[in-house]
Coordinates of C-alpha atoms in Angstrom, one line a residue:
M1 CA 8.2 15.3 -24.8
G2 CA 11.4 16.6 -24.4
N3 CA 14.7 15.2 -25.1
E4 CA 14.4 12.3 -22.9
V5 CA 15.7 8.8 -23.4
F6 CA 13.0 6.4 -22.3
R7 CA 14.0 3.4 -20.6
V8 CA 11.1 1.1 -20.6
G9 CA 9.6 -1.3 -17.7
I10 CA 6.5 -3.3 -18.9
Y11 CA 4.0 -4.4 -16.1
L12 CA 2.2 -7.3 -16.7
R13 CA -0.8 -8.7 -13.9
L14 CA -3.5 -11.3 -13.9
S15 CA -5.7 -12.2 -11.3
R16 CA -7.5 -15.5 -10.4
E17 CA -10.3 -13.7 -11.9
D18 CA -9.1 -12.6 -15.0
E19 CA -7.7 -16.0 -15.7
L20 CA -11.5 -16.8 -16.5
K21 CA -11.2 -14.2 -19.5
G22 CA -9.0 -16.7 -21.3
E23 CA -6.2 -15.4 -23.8
S24 CA -7.3 -12.1 -23.8
G25 CA -6.1 -11.4 -20.5
S26 CA -3.1 -14.0 -20.4
I27 CA 0.5 -12.7 -19.5
S28 CA 1.7 -13.9 -22.8
N29 CA -1.0 -11.6 -24.7
Q30 CA -0.2 -8.8 -22.5
R31 CA 3.7 -9.2 -23.4
D32 CA 2.9 -9.4 -27.0
I33 CA 1.3 -6.2 -27.3
I34 CA 3.7 -4.2 -25.4
H35 CA 6.7 -5.7 -27.2
K36 CA 5.0 -4.4 -30.4
Y37 CA 4.4 -0.8 -29.0
I38 CA 7.8 -0.9 -28.1
R39 CA 9.3 -1.7 -31.7
D40 CA 6.7 0.9 -33.2
N41 CA 8.0 3.5 -31.1
N42 CA 11.8 3.3 -30.7
L43 CA 11.8 2.5 -27.1
L44 CA 14.8 1.1 -25.1
Y45 CA 13.4 -2.1 -23.3
I46 CA 14.8 -2.6 -20.0
D47 CA 12.9 -5.2 -18.0
E48 CA 9.3 -6.8 -17.4
Y49 CA 7.8 -6.8 -13.9
V50 CA 5.2 -9.8 -13.5
D51 CA 2.3 -10.5 -10.8
D52 CA 0.8 -13.5 -11.7
G53 CA -2.6 -14.4 -9.5
V54 CA -2.5 -11.0 -7.7
S55 CA -5.8 -9.2 -7.3
G56 CA -5.9 -5.5 -8.8
T57 CA -7.6 -3.8 -5.8
Q58 CA -4.4 -4.1 -3.5
F59 CA -0.8 -3.0 -4.5
Y60 CA 1.1 -3.6 -1.2
N61 CA 1.7 -7.3 -1.7
R62 CA 2.8 -7.0 -5.3
E63 CA 6.2 -8.6 -5.6
G64 CA 6.6 -7.5 -9.1
W65 CA 5.1 -4.1 -8.5
N66 CA 7.3 -3.6 -5.5
R67 CA 10.4 -4.5 -7.7
L68 CA 9.2 -1.9 -10.4
I69 CA 8.9 1.1 -7.7
N70 CA 12.4 0.1 -6.6
D71 CA 13.8 0.5 -10.1
I72 CA 12.0 3.9 -10.3
E73 CA 13.7 5.0 -7.1
N74 CA 16.8 3.6 -8.5
K75 CA 16.5 5.6 -11.6
R76 CA 16.9 2.4 -13.7
I77 CA 13.7 2.8 -15.6
N78 CA 11.7 6.4 -16.4
M79 CA 8.7 4.8 -18.5
I80 CA 6.4 2.2 -17.7
I81 CA 3.8 0.2 -20.3
T82 CA 0.9 -1.9 -19.4
K83 CA -1.8 -3.3 -21.6
D84 CA -4.2 -1.1 -20.2
L85 CA -5.3 0.4 -17.3
S86 CA -7.1 -2.4 -15.6
R87 CA -3.6 -4.3 -15.9
F88 CA -2.1 -1.5 -13.6
G89 CA -4.8 -2.1 -11.0
R90 CA -8.7 -1.7 -10.0
N91 CA -8.2 0.4 -7.2
E92 CA -9.1 4.1 -8.0
G93 CA -7.5 5.6 -5.3
Q94 CA -4.4 3.8 -5.2
Q95 CA -4.0 4.1 -8.7
L96 CA -4.4 8.0 -9.3
R97 CA -2.2 8.1 -6.3
Y98 CA 0.7 6.2 -8.2
L99 CA 0.0 8.4 -11.3
D100 CA 0.5 11.2 -9.3
Y101 CA 3.7 9.5 -7.8
F102 CA 4.9 8.6 -11.6
D103 CA 4.2 12.7 -12.4
E104 CA 6.4 13.6 -9.7
M105 CA 9.2 11.3 -10.2
G106 CA 9.1 12.4 -14.3
I107 CA 7.8 8.9 -15.2
R108 CA 6.0 8.3 -18.3
Y109 CA 2.9 6.1 -18.3
V110 CA 1.0 4.7 -21.4
A111 CA -1.7 2.0 -21.1
I112 CA -1.9 1.2 -24.7
L113 CA -5.6 0.1 -25.3
D114 CA -6.9 2.9 -23.4
N115 CA -4.7 5.2 -25.4
V116 CA -3.6 6.5 -22.5
D117 CA 0.0 8.3 -22.6
T118 CA 0.7 10.8 -19.4
F119 CA 3.6 12.7 -21.3
D120 CA 1.0 13.7 -24.3
E121 CA -0.3 17.0 -22.8
Y122 CA -2.9 17.0 -25.9
N123 CA -4.1 13.5 -25.8
T124 CA -7.8 13.6 -24.6
S125 CA -7.6 10.1 -23.5
N126 CA -5.8 11.1 -20.8
E127 CA -8.9 13.1 -19.3
M128 CA -10.7 9.8 -19.0
I129 CA -8.3 8.2 -16.7
P130 CA -10.4 9.0 -13.5
L131 CA -13.6 7.5 -15.4
N132 CA -11.8 4.4 -16.6
C133 CA -10.4 3.7 -13.2
Y134 CA -13.7 4.4 -11.7
F135 CA -15.3 1.6 -13.8
N136 CA -12.5 -0.9 -13.4
E137 CA -13.1 -0.8 -9.5
K138 CA -16.7 -0.8 -9.8
H139 CA -16.7 -4.4 -11.2
V140 CA -14.9 -5.3 -8.1
R141 CA -16.9 -3.2 -5.9
D142 CA -20.3 -4.9 -6.9
T143 CA -18.9 -8.2 -6.6
S144 CA -17.8 -7.6 -3.2
K145 CA -21.4 -6.3 -2.1
K146 CA -22.9 -9.5 -3.5
M147 CA -20.6 -11.7 -1.4
K148 CA -20.9 -9.5 1.8
A149 CA -24.5 -10.0 1.6
S150 CA -24.4 -13.7 0.9
V151 CA -22.4 -14.4 3.9
H152 CA -24.0 -12.2 6.2
S153 CA -27.2 -14.2 5.3
K154 CA -25.6 -17.4 6.3
R155 CA -24.0 -16.2 9.4
S156 CA -27.5 -14.9 10.6
Q157 CA -28.7 -18.3 10.0
G158 CA -26.2 -19.7 12.6
N159 CA -23.9 -21.1 10.1
F160 CA -20.3 -20.9 10.9
L161 CA -18.1 -19.7 8.0
G162 CA -14.7 -18.9 9.6
K163 CA -11.4 -20.5 8.0
T164 CA -10.7 -22.1 11.4
A165 CA -12.7 -22.9 14.1
P166 CA -12.5 -20.6 17.6
Y167 CA -10.0 -21.7 19.9
G168 CA -11.4 -24.4 22.1
Y169 CA -13.4 -25.8 19.1
I170 CA -12.9 -27.7 15.9
K171 CA -15.3 -27.9 12.7
D172 CA -17.7 -30.8 12.6
P173 CA -16.3 -33.2 9.9
N174 CA -19.7 -33.9 8.9
N175 CA -21.0 -30.3 8.6
K176 CA -18.3 -27.4 7.9
Y177 CA -20.7 -24.8 9.0
K178 CA -21.1 -26.9 12.7
L179 CA -18.8 -26.3 15.7
L180 CA -17.7 -29.2 18.1
V181 CA -15.9 -28.9 21.3
D182 CA -12.3 -29.6 21.4
E183 CA -12.0 -30.8 24.9
K184 CA -8.0 -30.3 25.4
A185 CA -8.6 -26.6 24.3
A186 CA -11.5 -26.2 26.2
E187 CA -10.0 -27.0 29.5
V188 CA -7.7 -24.1 28.9
V189 CA -10.6 -21.7 28.1
R190 CA -12.6 -22.8 31.1
R191 CA -9.2 -21.9 33.3
I192 CA -9.0 -18.7 31.8
F193 CA -12.3 -17.6 32.8
N194 CA -12.0 -19.3 36.3
L195 CA -8.6 -17.3 37.0
F196 CA -10.3 -14.2 36.0
V197 CA -13.5 -14.3 37.8
S198 CA -11.2 -15.4 41.0
G199 CA -9.3 -12.1 40.7
K200 CA -6.5 -12.6 38.3
G201 CA -5.7 -10.1 35.9
I202 CA -5.3 -10.6 32.2
S203 CA -1.6 -9.7 32.6
E204 CA -1.3 -12.3 35.6
I205 CA -2.9 -15.0 33.7
S206 CA -0.6 -14.6 30.5
R207 CA 2.2 -15.0 32.8
I208 CA 0.8 -18.2 34.0
L209 CA 0.0 -19.8 30.8
T210 CA 3.3 -18.7 29.6
D211 CA 5.2 -19.9 32.6
E212 CA 3.5 -23.3 32.2
H213 CA 4.2 -23.5 28.4
V214 CA 0.7 -23.7 27.7
P215 CA 0.4 -23.6 23.9
I216 CA -0.7 -20.5 22.3
P217 CA -3.8 -20.8 20.0
S218 CA -1.5 -20.4 17.0
V219 CA 0.7 -23.0 17.9
Y220 CA -1.9 -25.5 19.1
K221 CA -3.7 -25.1 15.9
N222 CA -0.4 -25.5 14.0
L223 CA -1.2 -22.1 12.0
N224 CA 1.8 -20.3 10.4
V225 CA 1.2 -17.1 12.4
G226 CA 2.8 -14.6 14.7
Q227 CA 6.4 -13.5 14.9
K228 CA 9.1 -16.3 15.1
S229 CA 11.1 -14.5 17.8
A230 CA 12.1 -14.9 21.3
A231 CA 8.5 -13.5 22.3
Y232 CA 7.0 -16.2 20.1
G233 CA 4.9 -18.4 22.4
I234 CA 4.2 -16.0 25.0
W235 CA 0.5 -15.7 25.5
D236 CA -0.8 -12.1 24.3
L237 CA -3.0 -9.9 26.5
R238 CA -5.4 -9.0 23.5
T239 CA -5.8 -12.9 22.8
I240 CA -6.9 -13.6 26.2
S241 CA -9.0 -10.6 26.6
D242 CA -10.7 -11.7 23.3
M243 CA -11.6 -14.9 24.7
L244 CA -13.0 -13.5 27.9
Q245 CA -15.5 -11.3 25.7
L246 CA -16.8 -14.1 23.2
P247 CA -20.2 -14.9 23.7
T248 CA -19.5 -18.2 21.6
Y249 CA -18.2 -19.8 24.8
V250 CA -21.9 -19.8 26.0
G251 CA -23.1 -21.3 23.1
D252 CA -24.1 -18.0 21.3
L253 CA -22.1 -18.4 18.0
T254 CA -20.5 -15.0 17.3
Q255 CA -19.0 -13.9 14.1
G256 CA -18.0 -10.5 12.3
R257 CA -15.8 -9.7 15.0
T258 CA -13.3 -8.6 12.8
K259 CA -13.6 -7.4 9.2
K260 CA -11.9 -5.7 6.4
P261 CA -12.6 -2.1 6.0
S262 CA -13.3 -2.4 2.5
Y263 CA -12.7 -4.8 -0.5
K264 CA -9.6 -3.0 -1.4
S265 CA -7.9 -3.8 1.9
K266 CA -6.0 -6.7 3.7
R267 CA -6.3 -5.1 6.8
R268 CA -8.7 -6.1 9.5
I269 CA -10.6 -3.9 12.0
R270 CA -12.7 -4.7 14.7
P271 CA -16.4 -3.3 14.6
K272 CA -18.5 -2.4 17.7
K273 CA -20.1 -5.1 19.5
E274 CA -23.6 -4.3 18.5
D275 CA -22.2 -5.1 14.8
W276 CA -21.4 -8.7 15.9
I277 CA -23.7 -11.4 14.4
I278 CA -24.8 -13.4 17.4
C279 CA -26.9 -16.3 17.2
E280 CA -28.1 -17.7 20.4
G281 CA -27.7 -21.6 21.2
K282 CA -26.1 -22.2 17.8
C283 CA -23.4 -24.2 19.2
P284 CA -22.1 -26.1 22.2
A285 CA -21.1 -24.3 25.3
I286 CA -17.9 -24.3 27.0
I287 CA -18.6 -21.8 29.8
D288 CA -21.6 -21.4 31.8
R289 CA -23.6 -18.2 31.4
E290 CA -23.2 -17.2 34.9
T291 CA -19.6 -17.2 35.0
F292 CA -19.4 -15.7 31.4
N293 CA -21.7 -12.6 32.9
L294 CA -19.5 -12.5 35.9
A295 CA -16.4 -12.5 33.7
Q296 CA -18.0 -9.4 31.6
D297 CA -18.9 -7.2 34.9
I298 CA -15.3 -7.5 36.0
Y299 CA -14.0 -6.7 32.6
N300 CA -16.2 -3.9 32.1
R301 CA -15.2 -2.5 35.9
N302 CA -11.6 -2.9 35.3
K303 CA -10.8 -2.4 31.5
N304 CA -8.2 0.7 31.0
Q305 CA -10.2 3.5 28.6
G306 CA -6.6 5.3 28.1
K307 CA -8.1 8.3 28.6
N308 CA -4.7 10.2 29.4
T309 CA -3.2 9.8 26.1
Q310 CA -6.0 11.3 24.0
D311 CA -4.2 14.5 23.2
I312 CA -1.2 12.8 22.1
L313 CA -0.9 13.6 18.2
L314 CA 1.6 10.5 17.4
K315 CA -0.1 8.0 19.2
G316 CA -0.6 4.9 17.3
F317 CA 2.0 6.2 14.5
V318 CA 5.2 5.3 16.3
Y319 CA 6.6 1.8 16.3
C320 CA 9.6 0.0 17.7
K321 CA 12.1 -1.2 14.6
E322 CA 13.1 -4.0 16.6
C323 CA 10.1 -5.9 17.4
G324 CA 7.6 -4.2 15.4
H325 CA 5.0 -3.4 18.2
T326 CA 3.7 -0.1 19.1
I327 CA 5.7 2.6 21.1
G328 CA 3.1 3.4 24.1
F329 CA 3.0 7.0 25.6
R330 CA 2.2 7.9 29.1
L331 CA 1.5 11.4 30.6
Y332 CA 3.2 12.5 33.8
T333 CA 2.6 15.9 35.9
A334 CA 5.5 16.8 37.6
T335 CA 6.5 19.8 39.9
T336 CA 9.7 22.1 39.4
Q337 CA 11.4 25.0 40.8
K338 CA 11.3 27.0 37.7
K339 CA 8.3 26.1 35.9
G340 CA 6.0 25.1 38.8
E341 CA 3.7 22.3 37.7
V342 CA 4.6 20.7 34.1
T343 CA 3.2 17.9 32.1
R344 CA 5.6 15.5 30.6
C345 CA 5.0 12.3 28.1
Y346 CA 7.5 9.4 27.8
G347 CA 7.3 6.7 25.5
N348 CA 8.4 3.0 25.7
C349 CA 8.0 -0.3 23.8
N350 CA 4.6 -1.7 24.6
F351 CA 6.0 -5.3 24.2
W352 CA 9.0 -4.7 26.2
S353 CA 6.8 -3.2 28.9
K354 CA 4.6 -5.9 29.2
H355 CA 7.1 -8.9 28.9
K356 CA 9.9 -7.5 30.9
K357 CA 10.3 -10.7 32.6
Y358 CA 11.2 -12.6 29.1
D359 CA 13.7 -10.2 27.9
V360 CA 12.1 -9.8 24.3
C361 CA 12.9 -6.2 23.4
T362 CA 14.6 -3.3 24.8
P363 CA 12.8 0.1 26.3
H364 CA 13.2 2.3 23.5
N365 CA 12.9 5.4 25.8
V366 CA 11.6 8.3 24.1
K367 CA 10.8 12.0 24.8
Y368 CA 7.4 12.7 23.3
Y369 CA 7.4 16.2 22.8
E370 CA 10.9 16.2 21.4
L371 CA 9.8 13.5 18.8
E372 CA 6.7 15.6 18.0
E373 CA 8.5 18.6 17.2
L374 CA 11.3 16.6 15.1
V375 CA 8.2 15.0 13.2
L376 CA 6.2 17.9 12.3
N377 CA 9.4 20.0 11.3
D378 CA 10.5 17.2 9.0
I379 CA 6.8 17.0 7.4
K380 CA 6.8 21.0 6.9
Q381 CA 10.4 20.8 5.7
K382 CA 9.3 17.7 2.8
C383 CA 6.1 19.6 2.2
K384 CA 7.9 22.9 1.5
K385 CA 10.5 21.3 -0.6
Y386 CA 7.9 19.3 -2.4
L387 CA 5.9 22.5 -3.6
K388 CA 9.2 24.4 -4.7
T389 CA 10.7 21.3 -6.7
N390 CA 7.4 20.8 -8.4
D391 CA 6.5 24.4 -9.1
L392 CA 6.5 24.1 -12.9
K393 CA 8.3 27.0 -14.8
S394 CA 6.9 28.5 -18.2
V395 CA 9.5 25.8 -20.3
L396 CA 8.0 27.0 -23.9
Q397 CA 8.5 30.8 -25.1
N398 CA 7.0 32.9 -27.8
N399 CA 8.9 32.6 -30.9
D400 CA 8.9 35.5 -33.7
K401 CA 10.5 33.4 -36.7
T402 CA 10.4 34.4 -40.4
K403 CA 8.6 32.3 -42.7
K404 CA 11.7 31.2 -44.1
L405 CA 13.0 29.6 -40.7
L406 CA 9.4 27.8 -40.3
T407 CA 9.8 26.2 -43.9
E408 CA 13.5 25.2 -43.4
L409 CA 12.4 23.6 -40.2
E410 CA 9.6 21.6 -41.7
M411 CA 12.0 20.3 -44.4
K412 CA 14.7 19.1 -41.7
L413 CA 11.7 17.6 -39.8
K414 CA 10.4 15.5 -43.0
K415 CA 14.1 14.4 -43.7
L416 CA 14.6 13.3 -40.0
E417 CA 10.9 11.3 -40.0
N418 CA 12.4 9.5 -43.0
E419 CA 15.3 8.5 -41.4
V420 CA 13.2 7.1 -38.4
E421 CA 10.8 5.6 -40.5
F422 CA 13.6 3.5 -41.9
S423 CA 15.2 2.7 -38.6
S424 CA 11.5 1.2 -37.6
K425 CA 11.8 -1.1 -40.7
K426 CA 15.2 -2.4 -39.5
K427 CA 13.7 -3.0 -36.0
E428 CA 10.7 -4.9 -37.6
D429 CA 13.3 -7.3 -39.7
L430 CA 15.0 -8.0 -36.6
Y431 CA 12.2 -9.2 -34.7
N432 CA 11.1 -11.5 -37.6
D433 CA 14.7 -13.1 -37.4
K434 CA 13.9 -13.6 -33.6
L435 CA 11.0 -15.2 -34.5
E436 CA 12.4 -17.6 -37.2
G437 CA 15.0 -18.4 -34.6
N438 CA 18.2 -16.7 -36.6
I439 CA 18.9 -14.8 -33.5
D440 CA 17.8 -15.4 -29.6
L441 CA 15.9 -13.2 -27.4
E442 CA 19.2 -11.4 -25.8
M443 CA 20.8 -10.8 -29.0
Y444 CA 17.4 -9.2 -30.4
K445 CA 17.4 -7.4 -27.2
R446 CA 20.8 -5.9 -27.7
M447 CA 20.7 -5.1 -31.3
S448 CA 17.0 -3.6 -31.0
N449 CA 18.2 -1.5 -28.2
R450 CA 21.2 -0.4 -30.3
I451 CA 19.0 0.5 -33.1
T452 CA 16.7 2.4 -31.0
E453 CA 19.5 4.4 -29.7
E454 CA 20.9 5.4 -32.8
T455 CA 17.1 6.4 -33.7
L456 CA 16.8 8.5 -30.6
L457 CA 19.0 11.1 -31.1
K458 CA 17.0 11.8 -34.4
Q459 CA 13.8 11.3 -32.6
Q460 CA 14.9 14.1 -30.1
E461 CA 15.8 16.7 -32.9
I462 CA 12.2 16.0 -34.3
Q463 CA 10.6 16.6 -30.9
E464 CA 12.9 19.7 -30.8
I465 CA 11.9 21.0 -34.2
N466 CA 8.1 20.1 -33.7
T467 CA 8.3 22.5 -30.5
K468 CA 10.0 25.2 -32.2
I469 CA 7.1 25.0 -35.1
Y470 CA 4.4 24.9 -32.6
N471 CA 5.4 28.1 -30.8
I472 CA 6.1 29.9 -34.0
K473 CA 2.4 28.8 -34.8
N474 CA 0.7 28.9 -31.6
N475 CA 2.5 31.2 -29.6
I476 CA 2.7 29.1 -26.5
T477 CA 3.8 31.0 -23.3
G478 CA 3.3 28.1 -20.7
I479 CA 1.3 26.2 -18.5
E480 CA 0.4 26.0 -14.9
K481 CA 0.3 23.2 -12.5
K482 CA -2.1 22.4 -9.5
Y483 CA -0.2 22.3 -6.3
D484 CA -1.4 19.3 -4.1
K485 CA -4.3 20.1 -1.7
I486 CA -3.3 18.2 1.2
I487 CA 0.2 19.6 1.4
K488 CA -0.8 23.1 0.9
E489 CA -3.5 22.6 3.9
Y490 CA -0.8 21.4 6.0
L491 CA 1.6 24.1 5.5
E492 CA -1.1 26.6 6.6
M493 CA -2.1 25.0 9.7
E494 CA 0.3 25.6 12.8
K495 CA -0.4 22.1 14.0
P496 CA -2.1 19.3 12.1
S497 CA -5.2 17.5 12.9
I498 CA -4.8 13.8 13.4
Q499 CA -7.0 13.1 10.2
L500 CA -4.8 15.5 8.1
L501 CA -1.5 13.6 9.5
S502 CA -3.0 10.7 8.6
S503 CA -3.3 11.2 5.1
L504 CA 0.5 12.2 4.8
L505 CA 2.3 10.2 7.4
D506 CA 2.5 6.3 7.2
K507 CA 4.2 5.3 10.2
I508 CA 7.6 6.4 12.6
E509 CA 9.8 3.5 13.4
I510 CA 12.6 4.2 16.6
D511 CA 15.5 2.1 16.9
E512 CA 17.6 1.0 20.1
D513 CA 19.9 3.7 19.4
K514 CA 16.9 6.2 19.3
N515 CA 17.3 6.6 15.6
I516 CA 14.2 7.8 13.9
T517 CA 12.9 6.9 10.6
I518 CA 9.7 8.5 9.2
Y519 CA 7.5 6.9 6.4
Y520 CA 5.5 8.9 4.2
K521 CA 2.6 7.8 2.4
F522 CA 3.5 9.6 -0.7
K523 CA 7.1 8.4 -1.9
S524 CA 8.0 11.8 -3.3
L525 CA 7.7 13.2 0.2
E526 CA 9.8 10.4 1.9
N527 CA 12.4 11.0 -0.8
G528 CA 12.6 14.8 -0.5
Y529 CA 11.4 15.3 -4.1

């Protein structure tokens, strides 16, 4: 494993479901198992990272995990230990992606009960990692399918299963699966429909309600959502648009208009209208059917399909840093004396564009084609550097030592192993002193690390000698490393497809001063490793 000094961060995770398993899955049980491994292997214990009550299917909202990744980036730790792979997570794709990230960052990962050690290339258990990850996730996947089937069945019978009632309704206090009209909010709903069918556009309706200080739905229901900024309280165009298309308002209870793309995601997506669950006559009506149908005709005739931006590669990736909304791009055709007719594309903050009157943001003007060239060049440079940095050279060479040299190496190896074993006993005695209360945790950690540091030099010598002996006996010449398929594919293309770009790029932020920050899905690309 080379001469590296391993500075250990231990990761502990427990979800609500795991709590049902009792002590075998508890945080304290995980901690005890890992600390014993640290003592037995003379490792430097640096810190622990805990996520209690956090699902294994997601990684982005883990406070402890995010702190661990930050410490990796800052080179505070270079080894991670978990009790087993399921404590790491139950999301096969994310786990394998992070294992690749650990590999690129030179991080050693150990899952004790699964006998995984990513720095032990001869450990056959490492080959089982994908299979173990698959079965850890399968348990969550099967549970999710059963829950979805149950929810779909209840919704299809006309039972309302939402956490909160749609704007204009309240839940029946005597039957949580039924809706009642909230007359105060229902008056606003009727007004929105009446304004729309009388010729007012969605933007104009938004301005009218906002200027009259009509509480937006989240404020009206005291929900802790939305951005608490100067723009908070402005009627959103999407909110009004959704209301105008909701069949619930004519008494046809409609559910399933948003859903998670998978059990692993916290993101919500919008299924096609034909996939909505609509049960006719299952709730009281706020809007008469004639008005509702007229509103649908007007909406479908006037809605903007956005056809002039279909060929913009970065559409949907670019965000305003100040307010967090997307940057919208618009194509223009201009005639010049030198080039004749040319197509130009400019972008602005969408939130600023829609609410200029309220001074909620700034334009964030950007020339699209210059931005696209900059981003694609940056990705290409990062990809090339990634492949160059991770091109593994032959690190083991043939060694034609004599039998005498081999004997000397084996004798020295035995001597060092005895010394290391004695150091391990000293650490075990120290741990017993902590258990008996003779020393506190901080003193134990300090003294244990000191013994470990003394042992590591000998351990490094052992590793060097083992490498030499192995070379002599087996004539190792080197190993190859596979390059990342996605990155190679990107470098081979003159201009990537949106699908390929999505596999590399997370988002692009532009601030008021037109500074551009590119965020990648692979941290090794983002940091230029």
